[in-house]
mmCIF file of C-alpha atoms in Angstrom:
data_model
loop_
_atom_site.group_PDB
_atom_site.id
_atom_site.type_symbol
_atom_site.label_atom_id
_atom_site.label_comp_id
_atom_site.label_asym_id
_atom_site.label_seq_id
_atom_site.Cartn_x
_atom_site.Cartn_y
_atom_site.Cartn_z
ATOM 1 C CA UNK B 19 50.735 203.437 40.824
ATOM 2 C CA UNK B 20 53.520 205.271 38.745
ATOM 3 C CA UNK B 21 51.430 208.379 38.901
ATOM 4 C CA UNK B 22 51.420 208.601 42.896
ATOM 5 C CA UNK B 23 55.509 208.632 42.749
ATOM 6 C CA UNK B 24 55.649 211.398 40.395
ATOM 7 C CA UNK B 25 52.839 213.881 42.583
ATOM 8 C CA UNK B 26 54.562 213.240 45.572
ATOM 9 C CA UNK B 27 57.997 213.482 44.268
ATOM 10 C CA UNK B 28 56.649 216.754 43.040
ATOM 11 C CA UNK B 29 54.675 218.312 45.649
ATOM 12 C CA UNK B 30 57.950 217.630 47.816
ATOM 13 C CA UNK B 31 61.082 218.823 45.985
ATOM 14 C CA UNK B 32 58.434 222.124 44.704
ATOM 15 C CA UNK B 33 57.111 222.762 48.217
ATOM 16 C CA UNK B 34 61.344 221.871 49.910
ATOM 17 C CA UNK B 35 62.894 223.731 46.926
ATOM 18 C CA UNK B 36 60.986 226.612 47.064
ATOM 19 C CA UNK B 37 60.375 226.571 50.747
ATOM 20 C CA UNK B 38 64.439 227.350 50.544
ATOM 21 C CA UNK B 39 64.272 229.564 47.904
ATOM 22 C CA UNK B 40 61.630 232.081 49.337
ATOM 23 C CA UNK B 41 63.537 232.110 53.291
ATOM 24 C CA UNK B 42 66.819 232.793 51.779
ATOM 25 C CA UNK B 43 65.343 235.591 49.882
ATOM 26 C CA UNK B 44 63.608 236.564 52.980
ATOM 27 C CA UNK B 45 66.663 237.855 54.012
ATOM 28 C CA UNK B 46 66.089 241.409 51.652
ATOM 29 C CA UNK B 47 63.028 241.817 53.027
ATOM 30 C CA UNK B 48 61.143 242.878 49.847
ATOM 31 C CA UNK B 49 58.013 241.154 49.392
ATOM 32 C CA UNK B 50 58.635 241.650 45.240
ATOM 33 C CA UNK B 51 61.494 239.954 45.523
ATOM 34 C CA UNK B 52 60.768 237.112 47.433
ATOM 35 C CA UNK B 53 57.740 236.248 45.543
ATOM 36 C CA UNK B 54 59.625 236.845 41.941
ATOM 37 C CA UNK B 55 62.108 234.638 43.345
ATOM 38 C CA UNK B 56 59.917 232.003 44.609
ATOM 39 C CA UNK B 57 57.928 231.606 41.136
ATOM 40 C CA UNK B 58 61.187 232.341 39.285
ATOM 41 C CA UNK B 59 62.558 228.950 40.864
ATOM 42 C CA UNK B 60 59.453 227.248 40.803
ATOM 43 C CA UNK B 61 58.746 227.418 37.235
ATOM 44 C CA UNK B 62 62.427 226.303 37.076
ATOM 45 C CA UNK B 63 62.444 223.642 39.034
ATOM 46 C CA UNK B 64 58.743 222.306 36.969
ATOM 47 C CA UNK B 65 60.587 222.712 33.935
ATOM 48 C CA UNK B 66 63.970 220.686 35.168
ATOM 49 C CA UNK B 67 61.383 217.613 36.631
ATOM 50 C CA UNK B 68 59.525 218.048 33.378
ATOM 51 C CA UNK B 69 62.447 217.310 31.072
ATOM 52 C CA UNK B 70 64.416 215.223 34.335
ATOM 53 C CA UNK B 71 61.655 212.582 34.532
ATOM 54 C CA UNK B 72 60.977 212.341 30.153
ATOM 55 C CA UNK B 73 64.462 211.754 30.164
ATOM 56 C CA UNK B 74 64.937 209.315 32.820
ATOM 57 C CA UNK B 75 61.911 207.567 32.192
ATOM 58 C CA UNK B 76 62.484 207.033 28.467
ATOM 59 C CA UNK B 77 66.251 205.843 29.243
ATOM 60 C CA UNK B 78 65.050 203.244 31.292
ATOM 61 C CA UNK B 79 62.259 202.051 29.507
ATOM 62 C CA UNK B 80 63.829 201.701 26.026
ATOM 63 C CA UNK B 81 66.477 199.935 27.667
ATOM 64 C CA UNK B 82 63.710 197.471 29.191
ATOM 65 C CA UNK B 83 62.327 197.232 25.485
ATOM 66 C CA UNK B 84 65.653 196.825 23.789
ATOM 67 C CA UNK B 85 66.282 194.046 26.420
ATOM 68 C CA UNK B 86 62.984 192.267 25.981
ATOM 69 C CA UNK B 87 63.424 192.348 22.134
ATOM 70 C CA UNK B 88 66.768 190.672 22.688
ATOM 71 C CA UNK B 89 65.237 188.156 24.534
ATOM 72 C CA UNK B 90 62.768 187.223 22.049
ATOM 73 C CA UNK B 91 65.228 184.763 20.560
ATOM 74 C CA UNK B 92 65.002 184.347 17.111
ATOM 75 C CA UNK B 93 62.386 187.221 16.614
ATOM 76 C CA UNK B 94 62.445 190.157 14.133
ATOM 77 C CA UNK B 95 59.909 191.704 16.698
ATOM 78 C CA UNK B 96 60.215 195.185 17.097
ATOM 79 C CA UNK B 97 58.178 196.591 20.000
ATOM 80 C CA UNK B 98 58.793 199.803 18.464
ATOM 81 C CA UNK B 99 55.300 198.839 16.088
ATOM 82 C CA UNK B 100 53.690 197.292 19.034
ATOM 83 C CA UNK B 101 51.086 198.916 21.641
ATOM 84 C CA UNK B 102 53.314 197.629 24.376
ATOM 85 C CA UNK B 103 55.606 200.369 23.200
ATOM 86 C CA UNK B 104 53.074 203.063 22.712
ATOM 87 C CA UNK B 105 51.690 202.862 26.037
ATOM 88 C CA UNK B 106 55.002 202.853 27.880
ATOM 89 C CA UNK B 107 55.530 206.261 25.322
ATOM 90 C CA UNK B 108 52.287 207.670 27.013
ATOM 91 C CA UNK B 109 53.360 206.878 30.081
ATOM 92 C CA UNK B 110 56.818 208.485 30.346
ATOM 93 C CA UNK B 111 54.677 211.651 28.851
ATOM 94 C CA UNK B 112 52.306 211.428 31.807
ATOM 95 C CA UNK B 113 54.457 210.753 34.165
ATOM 96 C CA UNK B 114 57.054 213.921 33.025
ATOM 97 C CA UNK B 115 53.604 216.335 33.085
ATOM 98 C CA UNK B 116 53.001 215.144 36.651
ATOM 99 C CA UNK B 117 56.208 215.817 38.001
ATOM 100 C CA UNK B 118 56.270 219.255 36.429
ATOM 101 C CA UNK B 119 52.751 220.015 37.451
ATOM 102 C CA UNK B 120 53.009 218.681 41.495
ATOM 103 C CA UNK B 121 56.170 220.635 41.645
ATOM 104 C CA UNK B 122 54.953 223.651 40.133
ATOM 105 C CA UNK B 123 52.095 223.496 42.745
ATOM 106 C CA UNK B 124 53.985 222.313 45.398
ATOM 107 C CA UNK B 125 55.884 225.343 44.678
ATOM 108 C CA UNK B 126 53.348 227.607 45.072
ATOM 109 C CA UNK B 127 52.590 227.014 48.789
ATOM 110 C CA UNK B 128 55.627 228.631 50.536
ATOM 111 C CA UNK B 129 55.342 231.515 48.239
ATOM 112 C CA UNK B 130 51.204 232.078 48.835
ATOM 113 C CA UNK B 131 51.339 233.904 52.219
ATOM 114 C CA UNK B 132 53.659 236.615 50.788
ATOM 115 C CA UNK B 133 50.811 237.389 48.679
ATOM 116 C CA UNK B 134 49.254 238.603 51.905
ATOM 117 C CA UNK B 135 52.035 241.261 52.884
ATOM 118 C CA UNK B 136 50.573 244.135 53.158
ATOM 119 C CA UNK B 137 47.026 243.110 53.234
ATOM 120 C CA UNK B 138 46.482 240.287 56.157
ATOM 121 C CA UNK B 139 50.545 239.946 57.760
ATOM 122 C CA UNK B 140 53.328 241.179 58.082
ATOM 123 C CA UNK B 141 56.524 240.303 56.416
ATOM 124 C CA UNK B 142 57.390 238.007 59.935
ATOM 125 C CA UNK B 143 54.436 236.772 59.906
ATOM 126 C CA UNK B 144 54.326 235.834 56.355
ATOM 127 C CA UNK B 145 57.751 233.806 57.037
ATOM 128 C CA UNK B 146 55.859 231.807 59.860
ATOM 129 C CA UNK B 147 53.213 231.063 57.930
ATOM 130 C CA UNK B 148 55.173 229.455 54.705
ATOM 131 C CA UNK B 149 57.075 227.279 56.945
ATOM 132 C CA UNK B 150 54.025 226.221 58.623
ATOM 133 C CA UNK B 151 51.712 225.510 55.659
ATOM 134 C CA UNK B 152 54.694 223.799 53.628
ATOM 135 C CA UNK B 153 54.827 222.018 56.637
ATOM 136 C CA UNK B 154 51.117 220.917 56.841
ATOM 137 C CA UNK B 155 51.487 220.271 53.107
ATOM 138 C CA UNK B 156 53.988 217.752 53.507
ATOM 139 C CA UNK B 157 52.712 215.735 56.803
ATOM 140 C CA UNK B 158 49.234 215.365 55.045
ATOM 141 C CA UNK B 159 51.191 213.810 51.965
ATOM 142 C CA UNK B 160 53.328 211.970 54.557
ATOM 143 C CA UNK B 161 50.119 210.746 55.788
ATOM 144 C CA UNK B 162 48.677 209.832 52.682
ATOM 145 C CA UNK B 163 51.652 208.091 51.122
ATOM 146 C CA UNK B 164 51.398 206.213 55.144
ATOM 147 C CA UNK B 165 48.213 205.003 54.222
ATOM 148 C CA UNK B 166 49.057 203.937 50.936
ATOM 149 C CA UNK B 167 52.192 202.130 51.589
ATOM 150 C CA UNK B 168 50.209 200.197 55.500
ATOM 151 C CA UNK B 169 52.679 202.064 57.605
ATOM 152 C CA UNK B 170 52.003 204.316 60.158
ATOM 153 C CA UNK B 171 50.474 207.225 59.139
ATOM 154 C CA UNK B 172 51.593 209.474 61.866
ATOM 155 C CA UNK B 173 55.119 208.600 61.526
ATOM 156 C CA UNK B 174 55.015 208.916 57.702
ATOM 157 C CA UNK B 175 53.546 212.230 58.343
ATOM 158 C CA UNK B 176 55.982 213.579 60.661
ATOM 159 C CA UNK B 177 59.329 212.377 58.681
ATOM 160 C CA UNK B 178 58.235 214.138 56.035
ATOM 161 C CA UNK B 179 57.363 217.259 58.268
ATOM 162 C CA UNK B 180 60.619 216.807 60.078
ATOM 163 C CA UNK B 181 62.477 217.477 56.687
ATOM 164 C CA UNK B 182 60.568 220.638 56.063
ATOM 165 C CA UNK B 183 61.547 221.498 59.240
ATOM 166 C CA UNK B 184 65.058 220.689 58.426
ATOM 167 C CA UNK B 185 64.890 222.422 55.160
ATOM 168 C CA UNK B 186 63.832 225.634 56.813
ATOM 169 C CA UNK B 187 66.448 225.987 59.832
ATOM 170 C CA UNK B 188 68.970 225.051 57.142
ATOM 171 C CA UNK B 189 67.427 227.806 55.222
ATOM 172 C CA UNK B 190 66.834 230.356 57.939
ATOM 173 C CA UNK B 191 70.191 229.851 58.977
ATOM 174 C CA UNK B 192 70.992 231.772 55.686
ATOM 175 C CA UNK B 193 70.222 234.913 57.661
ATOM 176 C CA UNK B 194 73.504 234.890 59.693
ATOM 177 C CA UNK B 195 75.503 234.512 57.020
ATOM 178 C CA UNK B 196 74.257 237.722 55.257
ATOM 179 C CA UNK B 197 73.798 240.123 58.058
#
């Protein structure tokens, strides 16, 4: 399930990332700015997984197809001409559009209740809430990914809530630097 690895790996490092991104920005206090910052990064960060996971991906699996051609001993057999080698091409290229995607929209869940600033919360508010539903967002994947892999669901859940949590103290802590 190559496809499962690259959602989760990108619903986490957009929803961690920008989780950061939008409490250290916090800091200013301007709604503008923590929101331009937020999507700023997160199309960013889509972008680097994008290009990150194409170019892993298609490092390791040429090298898997170079050494499989090698061991065809005595074979002219490119797998270059082969479907072998187109659907390993289609699958580096699906897997790079996942990662980008998942992290672009795991990016967009710390920044959503800023969009309420003004309307709904307050700025302190709006702070609570992005921790909170970054952390939801990543014990219901922790849960998922439990169920998936037969472990326990709730403590697959609430590792990957505990480093949200972690990611936002580290974050917060920010704050006393810039006073």
């Amino acid at each position: 399930m190559p496809s499962v690895r690259y959602v989760s790996r990108g619903l986490i490092d957009g929803s961690l990332s920008i989780l950061g991104v939008v409490l250290g920005a916090a800091v200013g206090g301007d709604v503008k700015v923590i929101i331009a910052a937020g999507l700023g990064g997160g199309i960013a960060n889509c972008l680097s997984n994008v290009f990150g996971a194409l170019t892993a991906e298609r490092a390791a699996i040429m090298a898997d197809l170079k050494k499989t051609e090698e061991d065809l001993v005595g074979s002219d057999v490119r797998l270059k001409d082969t479907k072998i080698y187109t659907n390993q091409k289609n699958r580096i290229l699906q897997g790079g559009a996942l990662d980008g995607l998942f992290t672009f929209i795991g990016s967009t869940v710390p920044i959503a209740p800023f969009l309420l600033v003004g309307r709904l919360v307050d700025l302190e508010t709006a702070i609570l809430l992005s921790v909170a539903v970054t952390l939801l967002l990543l014990f219901v994947l922790g849960v998922y990914l439990g169920k998936l892999s037969k472990e326990n669901i709730l403590i697959s859940g609430s590792k990957l809530a505990l480093f949200g949590l972690i990611t936002a103290i580290i974050a917060s802590s920010l704050e006393f630097f810039f006073r």
